[in-house]
Each structure stands twice: as C-alpha cells, then as structure tokens.
C-alpha cells in the first residue's frame, strides 16, 4: 500500500470578459484508490461545477471565470492499494471475448493512429507469444527506439510523428505504445498521473502520461517512457489519448502559468505505507 | 413521417482458420426512429453476439466466423418521425451550459483534428453570428470548397488532408465540417446512414456519412456533401468520427466484397408516408 | 539605387572533435547587385573553402572546425540597382515557352508540396486573369489568410502545415506562396535576404525569406509576409525552398548562438542612394 | 557488357484545346551507356522540343499537343558497360571533401524528408562502420522492413509515409533509402530505369526507381526494392527524388493510358553481350 501527498497550483489571467475552463486535476476514486482527504480552492467568488464520468471515473471541474486572475489549488492525500499480478498469469483476451465496453480502445484516435501502423506492428510483434511478455516487448521497443527529449514535441505531436522522429516526452511514448497495441488488437488507453520518481534533471515534478492495456479482464499500467516509478502513480484521468483528458481545456483568451506540482510519498511502516518501488509484477489500479 | 425499406448484403471469404467481425449495420432505435420490422440473417451455424450502446444507441453484432464464406443480410422497414425545427429558434450552447456528456464531442479525434484548425476556423467563422446560420455557413463553406470526387481518398484520409487537397467523398466532407465546428467550440459528431437521394452517377446506393451538431439541447443533422436528401436519412451509428463506427471492423485475413445496399422510401398518403424531400428546417432524429 | 550595409556575426561551440559547416551568408553577385566592399573573418587558423553556384550565384563557404569556439563575421556594403517594371507589362509564360532551366521551379519540393494544392489553387486562382495581378492575388491571399506569429513554427513546417494552421513566420509565408504558384504552373522559388524595414516588435534584425516568380523572362521578388520593404532586400541565396539554402548547414555536435545581424541603408542624395521605400512596381534583382 | 532493347509506348487523349507535356523517357547518354540506335516517333504534325541537362544528362522532350490523340513511341538499343568495383574499395566521403556539386543531394526533398529521420538514422546506422557495408545495411533494412505491395501507395506518398506504413512499390523503397542516407550525411539521389528482371507476378514491365549513393568519387546504384537485376538497369533520369523526373509531366486536361513497356537483353557471346546477372560488386553507370 502506498500513500501519496499530491498538490497542484494553477494560475491564469483571463483576458477576455469571461473564459471557460474544464479541469481534470482531481484524483479519481476507484476501488483501489482511496482519497484520505482533499481540498480544492479557487479564486473567491468563482463557481465550480463538477462531473464524474460514470465509466472512467474521471472527475472534471467546469469553471467560468471573469476577466482577471484565476487561481486554483488542489491537494489530496491518496492511498493506493495496487493490484499486483504475476505477469505469467495474464492473458490477452480474444476479440470475441472482449467486453463490448472495451472495444472503443481498439480504434484509432487523434494521437494514436493505429490504423497506419498495422504492417509495422504485425511485423515486429505479430509473431510474439501472446501475453504480458508481448506487452513488455512493445514497451521495451518504444523505450529503446525513442529518445526522451524535453520540449522536442508539442500538443500536435502524434504517434505517427514519434515513430518518424524518435524523440519525445512521456505523452509521446504513451501514444506510440497505445497505437502499436491497438494495431495488433490489444485494447490500450491513456492515463494521466504525476511523474513520481522522475529524474530531477527532467525538470520539476509534472503531470505524467502512462498506458493501460487490457489483459485477463483488467487494465494494467505501463510507463513506456521509463521516467516514473509505476507504483507511485496515482490515477487522475483515463481516456483514448491525450485529447480526452487535458488537465485544463481552456476556451477563451487566457494567459497561463505552468502548473506547480508536488508529489510526495508518505513512508510509515507502522501504518503499512512503503515508498513506491519498481516491481516486476503487473500493476493495476482498477 | 417517412417510411424507408433498407437492406444490405455483405459477403466475405475468411482465409484464416477464424476471423472476428464487429458489424454496425442495423438501424438504431431512437425516440424518433421506429423499426417496423427487421431481419438479420447469417451463414448457417455462425453465432451472433449483440450489444447496444446505452448512450448512442449504436447496435453492434459481433461474429466469429470459421474459414470459408460468411454472408450476412440485414433488412428493415423503418419509420422516421424527424423533429423539424425553425433554424431561427436554435441557439448555440455556451460551454458553461453544455451537458457534460456532450463535452467529448468538442475534442479532436482521429479524423477530425480540430486542434490544428483553430486559427482557420476562428478567422472564417469566429465573427459570424452564433446560431444555425453559422452552422449553415460552415456547411456551405465545406460544400463550396471541396469537390466530390469518388475514389479520391481512402480510409486514412482525415480533415487535414481534405482542407489541403479539397477533394473527397461524403465521409471527408463530414470530417472536415466536424473539425471546423469543434474548432470554434460547437459540439459535432459523425453519423452513418444510407445515401438516399444520391445522384446515381455517383454509383449504386451506399452507406453515407453525415454530421450532427449540438444546438439548443439537441443534435441536428447536416449533410455537407450535399449528396443526399436529409429527410431520407435513417440513423445507423453515431460516434466521434468514422473510426468509431465502421460498418464492419474485421480482425483476421478476409476477402471482402463491396456491400450491396438498397434504400427505398414507401409512399403511402393514406398512412401518412411521404417521399423524403429537401427542407429548409433543421432536422433532428433524436 | 540603394546602398545597404549588412553584417552578421555567428558564434558556435564545437563539441565533437571536428564539425563541418556550410554557410550561405555572403551577398550574391548579380548584374543588379554590386558589392562595394566585403569582409569575411573567421576564428584564426580555420580554413574556408568557397564555391559559387554557376546558375543561381549562391556563394557558399565550407568550414571544418575543431573542438572549441568558432566565430564568423561577415560584413558588406552592397549597391542594388533593382529593375522596376510596370506590373501591367509582365506576362505569365506558357509552359511551352519557359526556358528549360526554369522547369525545376514548377516541381514540388520539401517545403512546397504544390502537387497536393492543385485543386485549391485552381479553384481560388485558376480563373483569374494571367499576369502580375494574379501573382498579386496570391500574395494577398497568403497575407490575409495567415497570421504572422513568431515561434509558431519550426524547421519542419511546410506549406501543408501552413495552409492548415494559418500561422507562421516569413519562411512559412514564402513556402505557401511558392506552392500555390507552382500548383497553377507559375515557376516560383525561394530567396534569402535580410528583413529590412521589419517592425522591431518582431524582434531584432534577422534573415528573411521571400519569393521569386518567373514572369516575362525574369524573376520578380515578392514578400508575402509583408514584413519587409522589398526594395531594401539584398539577395543572399536562391533555391527551390529553404532546404536548399540554409544560412548554416551544420554536420556534427555543435552549440549555436542565434545570429546577430545588422542591416542599414545608406542615405546619400549626392551619390544617388535613397532609402528603400515601398513601390507598386514589380521588382527584380536579376 | 550488356546490350538492352527498350521500348515504350505512350497514349494520351487531350481534352483541352491544347495540353503541354514534358517527357523524360529517353535513355541518358553517359560515358558508360552508349545508344546504339534509337527512334522517337510521335503523332504526325506535333513538334518536339528537346533539352539535355548539362550536369545530370537527363533528356527531356517538350510537346504541345492539340485536342485529340497523342501517341509516342520510343525505342532504343543501348550498350551498358557498368563500372564494377569491389565494395571494400569504396569509402564514404567526408563533408569536407565532397564536390560542391554533390552537396544538394544531402538536403531533404519533396519525397525524402531526411531532416525528420535524423534520430532514427543515427540510432540505426550511425555507429556502423563507414563504407559500402553501411550502404548495404541501409538497403537491407529497407528491404526487410517494407513490404512490396502493388497499388498500396500513390504519387503523394513520401518516405515519411513509408517508414510509418511499411508498404510500397519501388519508388517508395527508393525514397526511404535516400532519406535515410541523407540523414546520416551520405549523398543519395533517385534514378529512373526499367524493372529488368522483375517478377512477372508484379505485373507487366514498367518504369523502375532505384537509388544512387555517392562513394569514393562516384555514384553507385542500389535497388532497395530487390525487384530488379541491377546490371540490367539502364539510366533514364536522375534527380533528387521522383518529383524531379516524372516520365511524363502533364499540364492540361488529358486522359492517359498506362505506358506499355518492353525491356529485353541481347545475349550474344560472340559480341560480348551477356545476360544481366546479380553481382556482389558495386555497380556504377557513371
């Protein structure tokens, strides 16, 4: 079990008379992820409207802000009781047995154009043995063929760019891995979190993007960028790719500051809270 | 009220020991669309598993077929009682008032990369008066700047290709219009139907792709290709774009024949069934 | 007649044991462009090998530099006696009468994929009267449909990106205009210069990119970005697009500083040197 | 020494009052390629204007044809005395020693966007030993990672598409190999020929596209598609990529038939003419 303290500060200056925001920064509530306490504060006088996706558990906060500053702080203490499974026990699920709700995660999406990677993916991974080891092979391929390079990409960069240019940041690694999985009919999706354990040389703590693949009836979490310690990943949002779950979708003329983020584990042996560590086991937060 | 007889024949030859198919060819059941009768027949001995999307009403049929021929015939008689509204009564809904379930239709998707069309869309349509007339302006722009050209595009073609190359078929017109709408924060989505009323010079009856935009609390149907008579459009599937609702998603090595389609209106004044005609009113099937 | 003083300072730090550079920063010598004096200085002990393109007059300097700093300064005083023609006197040249040497400037190139803009260009400009006014129409279209936005693009950005995204810098304006011209069979090419007359709000003096189109047996200069005063443009390099004439092509691991540029006109009525001004006439430097 | 008989028949129907054509179908005359006899015939009454590129030896024929049929037949008997070198004797030429005329073949071009493949190419081939073996490694990589698939691509397809989709025809193999070579600073260009030795299952004899790389002061010919027998390749055109040397550039509304091509070797031991065969040696036609 892991306990994490997470906080994020967002600062904007609205230039138009009003601007609309949709935030997805709050920690998802799932069976394995419990919010011990949390607090959302916003510039006085501004209303927040909330919605939780009934399937994916994403929590969004909608805000209409007037001209002037908008500041938001969210902090939470979260307990995560990851399900850890033996990789050898996990199997890929044939199309005929996939839950219908999982099928959309086989389709190409904005940043994961799996339809154009069929030949590549079949050629590289089509003949590998089905199961977690094949997932692991895809993860390793992406990790070994793409260079982590800060600021080398932008919000238009997709899996197609990444397989050509072979540089990127966590979200690019995730998009490419997702596209490859879908191209060989493995359901895969995008999950947003914090980069717990990332090398400080990569910059201050930041939002992080990882992959979930569907195996044996559950979604398993993979970090193809290798930048984080996966057991330190709490779940914020889940979607087909980054287009589904921006931490802030902004409508209107707004000057934005970069988010200021903190993510710290609580170590308390007495209460059973260990530091997140790398594990050879398969990790699920569902 | 319109009554339509629709049939489609699909023929495949499975080359692998087995292949999986997910079909979306059956008529959706909605408040305004009633199935009088329908029949789905398939090569003897092959099971069909069914699922209806609880939100979008898409009906999918999953089939695992063995090596050899696979033939499917679906036929239906459908009554459609379109809601017809005065365009002047319809308003665009501000972000702050959109139902949360509608928000995903503002995000870019595989074939509708609205994020890259912001400057273009704002420049062309940002200053037009909000409302149905702006939708109509977008429809007309797409219709007047893209040439309908059979076989000029393929299943990889996206809105970005279409705004560059300015040729395409119905699905390309739909993707471009959707992308433009989303770029100026109008929710828009993709709907599959049959091309009732299409010029026979374009070929035999075929599946058709149209657009739905969200106005005044409902989804309104637009055909930017101009190829069909909109009141003759029955609803099959609805999604973010073509990647969500292929009429047949095929997993495995399969030789496919083109679908053979028939779509015919029933004219029966006594019962109140008129031929579909063009209308200046806004049309909704929800 | 215009006299201009131009200087550029380049500063690099070679990280590898050696690195190779090919510079194109010196002013071209053409019939209408006379170098009054010039000086090229380079870090002591480093050899420079020179070459002038026999057709395009581009002057390149090749340098192999060892690990450590490399500094180059080039300064020149240049007299330009532009040919100024009445637009109404200029005609587009039919394919059958184009000099064979001009034909390559009809073909698509790295950043000017004219082959994909045929339908667009024919539709917008195909029915306009042939001649300078059509060129002027293309220039105005590009100027009016693209927003000058510093740092919005990078060295991968091509005319296709610009027609989609509608933002860019001078080189993007030039690439798009060139692609459109070629798409309607008007030879067009890319020329590098300095941004004399640019709004200081765009930043310090910089290299500039403009277009040349072939009319009535000569190449005429157009600045679709509108950022410069065209009679203040001296010619450095000419090519199919930016890929042909980078100011510095670098082979090896090198840390680069931005170039420091100065471009100043000499005003001396006695000698006949006026300040560059805008002119409605067509300008040629050949 | 090889003697080849080559013929091509082209048939067009001009729809506009006139149309312009620029053909590049005639065999280049080089030191190693001698035309024994040749004949160019064209629909009576139509003039042909000719030009030979002074550097690349490409021969173009410009034709202005009136409304109606246009038929061209070209036939030639050609002796080719390839230069065959031991691969181990060939070296890559450092940037500092390349002839200046060769430098343009390092730059990216329409279909060979080498600038976007730097990381990939350095990662795969950057550490391989310089020389013909590295060229051979690139050839083998392209051959082994792309599937020859007739009609899978079109005239818009570039090296970027091919590294994503991994299918293509000879021209796509050539473009990808050229882009990779340039990305690691090996000059490479595109050459058009006939597909002597191609598997008849790929279709009737056709134009063929191959690669030339610059080594040890000469241009060496490589067929990354593996479809032809390289010593059976005669040279037609040479350029940066396919955009430079279409066999027919057409300006105007024209209905085209596919070219009908014949390529046959002459076997005559007495005269020293052998059948073209595969060779492990490096082949140059310059």
PDB file of N, CA and C in Angstrom, chain B residues 115-120 123-124 141 143-148 160-161 163-167, chain C residues 115-120 123-124 141 143-148 160-161 163-167:
ATOM      1  N   UNK B 115      -7.952  20.663 -33.327  1.00  0.00           N
ATOM      2  CA  UNK B 115      -6.922  21.462 -32.654  1.00  0.00           C
ATOM      3  C   UNK B 115      -5.998  22.169 -33.647  1.00  0.00           C
ATOM      4  N   UNK B 116      -5.893  21.643 -34.843  1.00  0.00           N
ATOM      5  CA  UNK B 116      -4.998  22.274 -35.819  1.00  0.00           C
ATOM      6  C   UNK B 116      -5.731  23.269 -36.714  1.00  0.00           C
ATOM      7  N   UNK B 117      -7.028  23.394 -36.542  1.00  0.00           N
ATOM      8  CA  UNK B 117      -7.811  24.294 -37.391  1.00  0.00           C
ATOM      9  C   UNK B 117      -8.321  25.522 -36.638  1.00  0.00           C
ATOM     10  N   UNK B 118      -7.789  25.766 -35.453  1.00  0.00           N
ATOM     11  CA  UNK B 118      -8.314  26.868 -34.642  1.00  0.00           C
ATOM     12  C   UNK B 118      -8.220  28.208 -35.371  1.00  0.00           C
ATOM     13  N   UNK B 119      -7.042  28.528 -35.865  1.00  0.00           N
ATOM     14  CA  UNK B 119      -6.850  29.840 -36.489  1.00  0.00           C
ATOM     15  C   UNK B 119      -7.736  29.979 -37.732  1.00  0.00           C
ATOM     16  N   UNK B 120      -7.739  28.946 -38.556  1.00  0.00           N
ATOM     17  CA  UNK B 120      -8.590  28.978 -39.753  1.00  0.00           C
ATOM     18  C   UNK B 120     -10.059  29.157 -39.386  1.00  0.00           C
ATOM     19  N   UNK B 123     -10.926  32.526 -37.894  1.00  0.00           N
ATOM     20  CA  UNK B 123     -10.809  33.576 -38.896  1.00  0.00           C
ATOM     21  C   UNK B 123     -12.006  33.563 -39.850  1.00  0.00           C
ATOM     22  N   UNK B 124     -12.435  32.382 -40.244  1.00  0.00           N
ATOM     23  CA  UNK B 124     -13.548  32.282 -41.200  1.00  0.00           C
ATOM     24  C   UNK B 124     -14.906  32.423 -40.526  1.00  0.00           C
ATOM     25  N   UNK B 141     -19.481  26.474 -46.716  1.00  0.00           N
ATOM     26  CA  UNK B 141     -18.048  26.625 -46.998  1.00  0.00           C
ATOM     27  C   UNK B 141     -17.454  25.282 -47.428  1.00  0.00           C
ATOM     28  N   UNK B 143     -19.028  22.635 -48.534  1.00  0.00           N
ATOM     29  CA  UNK B 143     -19.639  22.226 -49.805  1.00  0.00           C
ATOM     30  C   UNK B 143     -19.008  22.953 -50.992  1.00  0.00           C
ATOM     31  N   UNK B 144     -18.680  24.229 -50.801  1.00  0.00           N
ATOM     32  CA  UNK B 144     -18.200  25.050 -51.919  1.00  0.00           C
ATOM     33  C   UNK B 144     -16.692  25.004 -52.112  1.00  0.00           C
ATOM     34  N   UNK B 145     -15.977  24.472 -51.148  1.00  0.00           N
ATOM     35  CA  UNK B 145     -14.518  24.464 -51.261  1.00  0.00           C
ATOM     36  C   UNK B 145     -13.939  23.065 -51.425  1.00  0.00           C
ATOM     37  N   UNK B 146     -14.807  22.062 -51.428  1.00  0.00           N
ATOM     38  CA  UNK B 146     -14.327  20.687 -51.607  1.00  0.00           C
ATOM     39  C   UNK B 146     -15.102  20.086 -52.767  1.00  0.00           C
ATOM     40  N   UNK B 147     -14.412  19.343 -53.602  1.00  0.00           N
ATOM     41  CA  UNK B 147     -15.056  18.730 -54.760  1.00  0.00           C
ATOM     42  C   UNK B 147     -15.357  17.268 -54.458  1.00  0.00           C
ATOM     43  N   UNK B 148     -16.584  16.854 -54.682  1.00  0.00           N
ATOM     44  CA  UNK B 148     -16.936  15.441 -54.508  1.00  0.00           C
ATOM     45  C   UNK B 148     -16.273  14.666 -55.638  1.00  0.00           C
ATOM     46  N   UNK B 160      -7.529  17.050 -42.120  1.00  0.00           N
ATOM     47  CA  UNK B 160      -6.354  17.827 -42.523  1.00  0.00           C
ATOM     48  C   UNK B 160      -6.026  17.605 -43.996  1.00  0.00           C
ATOM     49  N   UNK B 161      -6.134  16.366 -44.446  1.00  0.00           N
ATOM     50  CA  UNK B 161      -5.917  16.094 -45.871  1.00  0.00           C
ATOM     51  C   UNK B 161      -6.949  16.824 -46.706  1.00  0.00           C
ATOM     52  N   UNK B 163      -8.692  19.556 -46.079  1.00  0.00           N
ATOM     53  CA  UNK B 163      -8.551  21.015 -46.192  1.00  0.00           C
ATOM     54  C   UNK B 163      -7.359  21.373 -47.070  1.00  0.00           C
ATOM     55  N   UNK B 164      -6.433  20.474 -47.224  1.00  0.00           N
ATOM     56  CA  UNK B 164      -5.321  20.691 -48.151  1.00  0.00           C
ATOM     57  C   UNK B 164      -5.731  20.353 -49.580  1.00  0.00           C
ATOM     58  N   UNK B 165      -6.280  19.166 -49.770  1.00  0.00           N
ATOM     59  CA  UNK B 165      -6.470  18.658 -51.132  1.00  0.00           C
ATOM     60  C   UNK B 165      -7.818  19.003 -51.748  1.00  0.00           C
ATOM     61  N   UNK B 166      -8.805  19.307 -50.944  1.00  0.00           N
ATOM     62  CA  UNK B 166     -10.068  19.846 -51.425  1.00  0.00           C
ATOM     63  C   UNK B 166     -10.825  18.906 -52.360  1.00  0.00           C
ATOM     64  N   UNK B 167     -10.629  17.600 -52.170  1.00  0.00           N
ATOM     65  CA  UNK B 167     -11.458  16.614 -52.861  1.00  0.00           C
ATOM     66  C   UNK B 167     -11.821  15.548 -51.838  1.00  0.00           C
TER      67      UNK B 167
ATOM     68  N   UNK C 115       2.021  19.713 -55.453  1.00  0.00           N
ATOM     69  CA  UNK C 115       1.202  18.634 -56.010  1.00  0.00           C
ATOM     70  C   UNK C 115      -0.060  18.384 -55.198  1.00  0.00           C
ATOM     71  N   UNK C 116      -0.050  18.747 -53.921  1.00  0.00           N
ATOM     72  CA  UNK C 116      -1.229  18.500 -53.102  1.00  0.00           C
ATOM     73  C   UNK C 116      -2.157  19.708 -53.049  1.00  0.00           C
ATOM     74  N   UNK C 117      -1.772  20.789 -53.675  1.00  0.00           N
ATOM     75  CA  UNK C 117      -2.596  22.003 -53.634  1.00  0.00           C
ATOM     76  C   UNK C 117      -3.251  22.306 -54.980  1.00  0.00           C
ATOM     77  N   UNK C 118      -3.260  21.364 -55.891  1.00  0.00           N
ATOM     78  CA  UNK C 118      -3.775  21.644 -57.236  1.00  0.00           C
ATOM     79  C   UNK C 118      -5.227  22.108 -57.216  1.00  0.00           C
ATOM     80  N   UNK C 119      -6.058  21.337 -56.542  1.00  0.00           N
ATOM     81  CA  UNK C 119      -7.484  21.667 -56.539  1.00  0.00           C
ATOM     82  C   UNK C 119      -7.724  23.027 -55.873  1.00  0.00           C
ATOM     83  N   UNK C 120      -7.115  23.228 -54.738  1.00  0.00           N
ATOM     84  CA  UNK C 120      -7.252  24.507 -54.044  1.00  0.00           C
ATOM     85  C   UNK C 120      -6.797  25.666 -54.925  1.00  0.00           C
ATOM     86  N   UNK C 123      -8.971  26.303 -57.968  1.00  0.00           N
ATOM     87  CA  UNK C 123     -10.266  26.821 -57.548  1.00  0.00           C
ATOM     88  C   UNK C 123     -10.168  28.297 -57.164  1.00  0.00           C
ATOM     89  N   UNK C 124      -9.127  28.673 -56.467  1.00  0.00           N
ATOM     90  CA  UNK C 124      -9.001  30.057 -55.995  1.00  0.00           C
ATOM     91  C   UNK C 124      -8.444  30.981 -57.075  1.00  0.00           C
ATOM     92  N   UNK C 141      -3.759  36.777 -50.857  1.00  0.00           N
ATOM     93  CA  UNK C 141      -4.466  35.666 -50.194  1.00  0.00           C
ATOM     94  C   UNK C 141      -3.625  35.136 -49.044  1.00  0.00           C
ATOM     95  N   UNK C 143      -1.146  36.589 -47.479  1.00  0.00           N
ATOM     96  CA  UNK C 143      -1.008  37.628 -46.451  1.00  0.00           C
ATOM     97  C   UNK C 143      -2.257  37.724 -45.579  1.00  0.00           C
ATOM     98  N   UNK C 144      -3.420  37.553 -46.196  1.00  0.00           N
ATOM     99  CA  UNK C 144      -4.684  37.760 -45.483  1.00  0.00           C
ATOM    100  C   UNK C 144      -5.209  36.513 -44.779  1.00  0.00           C
ATOM    101  N   UNK C 145      -4.660  35.362 -45.115  1.00  0.00           N
ATOM    102  CA  UNK C 145      -5.176  34.126 -44.514  1.00  0.00           C
ATOM    103  C   UNK C 145      -4.200  33.467 -43.553  1.00  0.00           C
ATOM    104  N   UNK C 146      -3.031  34.061 -43.392  1.00  0.00           N
ATOM    105  CA  UNK C 146      -2.044  33.504 -42.464  1.00  0.00           C
ATOM    106  C   UNK C 146      -1.653  34.613 -41.491  1.00  0.00           C
ATOM    107  N   UNK C 147      -1.504  34.242 -40.238  1.00  0.00           N
ATOM    108  CA  UNK C 147      -1.139  35.228 -39.233  1.00  0.00           C
ATOM    109  C   UNK C 147       0.347  35.116 -38.918  1.00  0.00           C
ATOM    110  N   UNK C 148       1.046  36.233 -38.958  1.00  0.00           N
ATOM    111  CA  UNK C 148       2.460  36.246 -38.589  1.00  0.00           C
ATOM    112  C   UNK C 148       2.542  36.031 -37.081  1.00  0.00           C
ATOM    113  N   UNK C 160       2.095  22.688 -46.384  1.00  0.00           N
ATOM    114  CA  UNK C 160       0.879  21.956 -46.000  1.00  0.00           C
ATOM    115  C   UNK C 160       0.474  22.291 -44.577  1.00  0.00           C
ATOM    116  N   UNK C 161       1.440  22.391 -43.695  1.00  0.00           N
ATOM    117  CA  UNK C 161       1.119  22.788 -42.322  1.00  0.00           C
ATOM    118  C   UNK C 161       0.538  24.193 -42.302  1.00  0.00           C
ATOM    119  N   UNK C 163      -1.067  25.892 -44.634  1.00  0.00           N
ATOM    120  CA  UNK C 163      -2.437  26.054 -45.144  1.00  0.00           C
ATOM    121  C   UNK C 163      -3.445  25.460 -44.167  1.00  0.00           C
ATOM    122  N   UNK C 164      -3.012  24.556 -43.310  1.00  0.00           N
ATOM    123  CA  UNK C 164      -3.888  24.026 -42.270  1.00  0.00           C
ATOM    124  C   UNK C 164      -3.935  24.981 -41.075  1.00  0.00           C
ATOM    125  N   UNK C 165      -2.774  25.355 -40.578  1.00  0.00           N
ATOM    126  CA  UNK C 165      -2.724  26.042 -39.286  1.00  0.00           C
ATOM    127  C   UNK C 165      -2.786  27.559 -39.382  1.00  0.00           C
ATOM    128  N   UNK C 166      -2.457  28.123 -40.535  1.00  0.00           N
ATOM    129  CA  UNK C 166      -2.667  29.544 -40.784  1.00  0.00           C
ATOM    130  C   UNK C 166      -1.881  30.470 -39.852  1.00  0.00           C
ATOM    131  N   UNK C 167      -0.750  29.978 -39.361  1.00  0.00           N
ATOM    132  CA  UNK C 167       0.160  30.856 -38.640  1.00  0.00           C
ATOM    133  C   UNK C 167       1.559  30.554 -39.138  1.00  0.00           C
TER     134      UNK C 167
END
